[in-house]
Short mmCIF file of C-alpha atoms in Angstrom, two decimals:
data_model
loop_
_atom_site.label_atom_id
_atom_site.label_comp_id
_atom_site.label_asym_id
_atom_site.label_seq_id
_atom_site.Cartn_x
_atom_site.Cartn_y
_atom_site.Cartn_z
CA UNK X 1389 14.69 7.94 -3.81
CA UNK X 1390 13.79 4.49 -2.73
CA UNK X 1391 12.77 1.88 -5.30
CA UNK X 1392 11.28 -1.53 -4.72
CA UNK X 1393 11.57 -4.26 -7.34
CA UNK X 1394 9.55 -7.42 -7.56
CA UNK X 1395 10.93 -9.40 -10.48
CA UNK X 1396 8.23 -12.09 -10.59
CA UNK X 1397 4.99 -10.76 -12.08
CA UNK X 1398 3.26 -14.12 -11.61
CA UNK X 1399 3.88 -17.27 -9.61
CA UNK X 1400 1.93 -20.43 -8.99
CA UNK X 1401 2.23 -23.16 -6.40
CA UNK X 1402 0.43 -26.37 -5.57
CA UNK X 1403 -1.65 -26.44 -2.44
CA UNK X 1404 0.41 -27.49 0.62
CA UNK X 1405 3.70 -26.68 -1.13
CA UNK X 1406 6.13 -23.86 -0.32
CA UNK X 1407 6.71 -20.80 -2.47
CA UNK X 1408 9.13 -17.88 -2.21
CA UNK X 1409 8.40 -14.40 -3.57
CA UNK X 1410 11.36 -12.13 -4.29
CA UNK X 1411 11.82 -8.47 -3.48
CA UNK X 1412 14.83 -6.19 -3.74
CA UNK X 1413 15.05 -2.53 -2.85
CA UNK X 1414 17.43 0.32 -3.25
CA UNK X 1415 18.14 2.80 -0.48
CA UNK X 1416 20.94 4.72 1.16
CA UNK X 1417 19.15 4.65 4.51
CA UNK X 1418 20.32 2.51 7.39
CA UNK X 1419 17.10 2.44 9.39
CA UNK X 1420 13.87 1.51 7.67
CA UNK X 1421 10.97 -0.91 7.63
CA UNK X 1422 9.95 -3.51 5.09
CA UNK X 1423 6.52 -4.99 4.61
CA UNK X 1424 4.68 -7.62 2.64
CA UNK X 1425 1.06 -6.82 1.93
CA UNK X 1426 -1.51 -9.15 0.43
CA UNK X 1427 -4.29 -7.92 -1.84
CA UNK X 1428 -6.94 -10.57 -2.52
CA UNK X 1429 -9.32 -10.19 -5.44
CA UNK X 1430 -11.66 -8.12 -3.22
CA UNK X 1431 -8.84 -5.51 -3.29
CA UNK X 1432 -8.57 -4.73 0.43
CA UNK X 1433 -4.86 -4.80 1.26
CA UNK X 1434 -3.85 -6.50 4.46
CA UNK X 1435 -0.48 -6.68 6.16
CA UNK X 1436 1.20 -10.09 6.03
CA UNK X 1437 4.48 -9.43 7.76
CA UNK X 1438 6.76 -6.58 8.83
CA UNK X 1439 10.53 -6.38 9.32
CA UNK X 1440 12.57 -3.71 11.06
CA UNK X 1441 15.91 -3.22 9.34
CA UNK X 1442 17.87 -2.94 12.57
CA UNK X 1443 16.70 -6.38 13.66
CA UNK X 1444 18.83 -9.19 12.30
CA UNK X 1445 16.31 -11.87 13.14
CA UNK X 1446 13.95 -12.69 10.29
CA UNK X 1447 10.28 -12.01 11.01
CA UNK X 1448 7.86 -14.92 11.12
CA UNK X 1449 4.06 -15.02 11.23
CA UNK X 1450 2.68 -18.54 11.26
CA UNK X 1451 3.13 -19.91 7.72
CA UNK X 1452 4.77 -16.70 6.50
CA UNK X 1453 8.43 -15.91 7.00
CA UNK X 1454 10.96 -13.60 5.42
CA UNK X 1455 14.58 -13.88 4.41
CA UNK X 1456 15.98 -10.41 5.07
CA UNK X 1457 19.46 -9.83 3.66
CA UNK X 1458 20.33 -6.24 4.50
CA UNK X 1459 23.65 -6.09 2.71
CA UNK X 1460 22.11 -7.50 -0.45
CA UNK X 1461 18.99 -5.33 0.00
CA UNK X 1462 16.81 -8.38 -0.43
CA UNK X 1463 13.56 -9.21 1.36
CA UNK X 1464 11.89 -12.39 0.16
CA UNK X 1465 8.67 -13.88 1.48
CA UNK X 1466 8.29 -17.61 2.03
CA UNK X 1467 4.84 -19.10 2.28
CA UNK X 1468 4.78 -22.62 3.70
CA UNK X 1469 1.92 -25.11 3.38
CA UNK X 1470 0.23 -22.90 0.77
CA UNK X 1471 -3.55 -22.66 0.98
CA UNK X 1472 -6.13 -21.74 -1.63
CA UNK X 1473 -6.86 -18.57 0.35
CA UNK X 1474 -3.30 -17.40 -0.22
CA UNK X 1475 -4.20 -16.66 -3.85
CA UNK X 1476 -3.71 -12.89 -4.17
CA UNK X 1477 -1.42 -10.11 -5.31
CA UNK X 1478 1.54 -9.70 -2.97
CA UNK X 1479 3.26 -6.36 -2.64
CA UNK X 1480 6.60 -5.67 -1.07
CA UNK X 1481 6.89 -2.20 0.47
CA UNK X 1482 9.56 0.04 2.00
CA UNK X 1483 9.25 2.81 4.55
CA UNK X 1484 12.04 5.01 5.86
CA UNK X 1485 12.42 5.35 9.60
CA UNK X 1486 10.52 8.39 10.85
CA UNK X 1487 8.91 8.87 7.49
CA UNK X 1488 5.54 7.70 6.43
CA UNK X 1489 5.14 7.39 2.73
CA UNK X 1490 5.35 3.76 1.81
CA UNK X 1491 6.91 2.74 -1.51
CA UNK X 1492 5.48 -0.37 -3.12
CA UNK X 1493 6.79 -2.77 -5.71
CA UNK X 1494 4.74 -3.68 -8.75
CA UNK X 1495 3.46 -6.85 -7.12
CA UNK X 1496 3.52 -10.60 -7.70
CA UNK X 1497 0.31 -12.41 -8.57
CA UNK X 1498 0.32 -15.72 -6.70
CA UNK X 1499 -2.06 -18.51 -7.62
CA UNK X 1500 -2.40 -21.53 -5.38
CA UNK X 1501 -3.63 -24.54 -7.34
CA UNK X 1502 -5.63 -27.38 -5.79
CA UNK H 1157 -14.40 -2.42 15.22
CA UNK H 1158 -15.09 -1.09 11.75
CA UNK H 1159 -12.25 -0.87 9.30
CA UNK H 1160 -11.42 1.88 6.84
CA UNK H 1161 -14.32 2.64 4.54
CA UNK H 1162 -14.35 4.48 1.24
CA UNK H 1163 -17.13 5.83 -0.90
CA UNK H 1164 -18.18 5.57 -3.58
CA UNK H 1165 -16.73 2.16 -4.43
CA UNK H 1166 -17.04 2.89 -8.14
CA UNK H 1167 -17.18 6.19 -9.95
CA UNK H 1168 -17.50 6.89 -13.65
CA UNK H 1169 -16.78 10.45 -14.69
CA UNK H 1170 -16.75 12.16 -18.03
CA UNK H 1171 -13.50 13.86 -18.92
CA UNK H 1172 -13.48 17.35 -17.46
CA UNK H 1173 -15.81 16.60 -14.56
CA UNK H 1174 -14.81 17.10 -10.93
CA UNK H 1175 -14.97 14.16 -8.52
CA UNK H 1176 -14.78 13.79 -4.74
CA UNK H 1177 -13.71 10.58 -3.06
CA UNK H 1178 -14.36 10.02 0.61
CA UNK H 1179 -12.39 8.09 3.22
CA UNK H 1180 -13.54 7.20 6.74
CA UNK H 1181 -10.52 6.03 8.73
CA UNK H 1182 -10.54 3.75 11.74
CA UNK H 1183 -11.73 5.70 14.76
CA UNK H 1184 -8.81 7.09 16.73
CA UNK H 1185 -6.26 6.72 13.95
CA UNK H 1186 -4.16 9.85 13.74
CA UNK H 1187 -2.60 9.28 10.36
CA UNK H 1188 -4.35 9.02 7.03
CA UNK H 1189 -2.82 8.23 3.64
CA UNK H 1190 -3.99 8.34 0.02
CA UNK H 1191 -2.56 6.13 -2.72
CA UNK H 1192 -3.26 5.78 -6.42
CA UNK H 1193 -3.13 2.30 -7.89
CA UNK H 1194 -3.10 1.96 -11.67
CA UNK H 1195 -4.20 -1.32 -13.19
CA UNK H 1196 -1.59 -4.02 -12.67
CA UNK H 1197 0.65 -1.79 -10.59
CA UNK H 1198 1.48 -1.27 -6.96
CA UNK H 1199 -0.01 1.66 -5.05
CA UNK H 1200 1.72 5.01 -5.49
CA UNK H 1201 1.82 7.42 -2.57
CA UNK H 1202 -0.16 10.64 -3.01
CA UNK H 1203 -0.36 12.42 0.33
CA UNK H 1204 -0.74 11.96 4.07
CA UNK H 1205 -2.21 13.71 7.10
CA UNK H 1206 -1.51 13.77 10.77
CA UNK H 1207 -4.83 14.77 12.28
CA UNK H 1208 -5.96 17.71 10.15
CA UNK H 1209 -2.49 18.72 9.02
CA UNK H 1210 -1.37 17.68 5.56
CA UNK H 1211 2.29 16.90 6.15
CA UNK H 1212 3.30 15.65 2.73
CA UNK H 1213 1.60 16.16 -0.62
CA UNK H 1214 4.60 15.49 -2.78
CA UNK H 1215 2.93 12.54 -4.52
CA UNK H 1216 -0.04 14.47 -5.89
CA UNK H 1217 0.43 14.27 -9.68
CA UNK H 1218 -0.87 17.73 -10.51
CA UNK H 1219 -2.59 20.78 -9.06
CA UNK H 1220 -5.90 19.24 -10.14
CA UNK H 1221 -5.58 16.93 -7.13
CA UNK H 1222 -6.51 18.26 -3.73
CA UNK H 1223 -6.99 16.47 -0.40
CA UNK H 1224 -8.38 17.68 2.89
CA UNK H 1225 -9.13 16.38 6.35
CA UNK H 1226 -10.64 19.42 8.09
CA UNK H 1227 -11.58 17.84 11.42
CA UNK H 1228 -8.86 15.24 11.59
CA UNK H 1229 -11.15 12.34 10.80
CA UNK H 1230 -12.90 11.95 7.45
CA UNK H 1231 -10.82 12.87 4.41
CA UNK H 1232 -11.80 13.82 0.89
CA UNK H 1233 -9.66 13.53 -2.21
CA UNK H 1234 -10.86 15.86 -4.93
CA UNK H 1235 -9.85 15.69 -8.56
CA UNK H 1236 -10.76 18.63 -10.75
CA UNK H 1237 -11.20 18.49 -14.52
CA UNK H 1238 -10.61 14.74 -14.62
CA UNK H 1239 -8.46 13.29 -17.41
CA UNK H 1240 -8.32 9.73 -18.74
CA UNK H 1241 -4.95 9.18 -17.08
CA UNK H 1242 -6.65 9.70 -13.71
CA UNK H 1243 -8.44 6.36 -14.13
CA UNK H 1244 -7.21 4.18 -11.28
CA UNK H 1245 -8.16 2.76 -7.92
CA UNK H 1246 -7.70 5.29 -5.13
CA UNK H 1247 -6.81 3.68 -1.83
CA UNK H 1248 -7.05 5.25 1.57
CA UNK H 1249 -5.20 3.91 4.62
CA UNK H 1250 -5.00 4.93 8.25
CA UNK H 1251 -2.63 4.16 11.07
CA UNK H 1252 -2.53 4.75 14.78
CA UNK H 1253 0.35 7.18 14.62
CA UNK H 1254 3.10 8.40 12.37
CA UNK H 1255 6.56 6.94 12.29
CA UNK H 1256 7.89 3.70 13.78
CA UNK H 1257 6.79 1.70 10.76
CA UNK H 1258 3.25 1.44 12.03
CA UNK H 1259 0.90 -0.81 10.12
CA UNK H 1260 -1.35 0.97 7.67
CA UNK H 1261 -4.90 -0.34 7.42
CA UNK H 1262 -6.34 -0.03 3.94
CA UNK H 1263 -9.84 0.61 2.72
CA UNK H 1264 -11.40 -1.23 -0.23
CA UNK H 1265 -10.62 1.60 -2.62
CA UNK H 1266 -12.61 3.68 -5.07
CA UNK H 1267 -12.29 2.64 -8.71
CA UNK H 1268 -12.42 5.77 -10.84
CA UNK H 1269 -13.02 5.44 -14.56
CA UNK H 1270 -12.77 8.57 -16.69
CA UNK H 1271 -14.44 8.27 -20.09
#
């Protein structure tokens, strides 16, 4: 079974600074997908960024980027130039290739302070 | 276009009552997923559908939980004889197709409180 671990229950960052959220996972699979989802206080989850395990290049979406270390089974999210609207729960998630149930970590609550 | 919608947004049930939670996926999305999210936790997978076929129900916690999607669009998650441990937010998500790590689009959830 796949497990996803987020070791930081809460984080805070000053507006305009950079913050990194950690995620590790455990799997015997070689092909899979990793995701970071954001869940603002309104509770609707939205996708932040997606990484395909067979791609060595780290995914980037504007201010959001990942550090994907396949051998270490690590998938951290870096948020640059943090904004107040980034305040939310962030969930790391794993999905096997050709499977569809997504496994989530317990989440990290990020607060961006003005 | 419209996103995934769920109703009701909040539901309070007395222990032992049956409840039905509805999910309207994004039009044209083949796949539909249900998750249970306990307070302070990440979502836990319950079940998923491809069109009307329920392909995996391994996450359903007991036989009191039942999901259906009879016409391949709207889905209902039914919980019979609710227990206090069923209190959680139930999230529905849909995606264009199965496999390939497709993005899942989530609804706002239904918060179920069993008293």
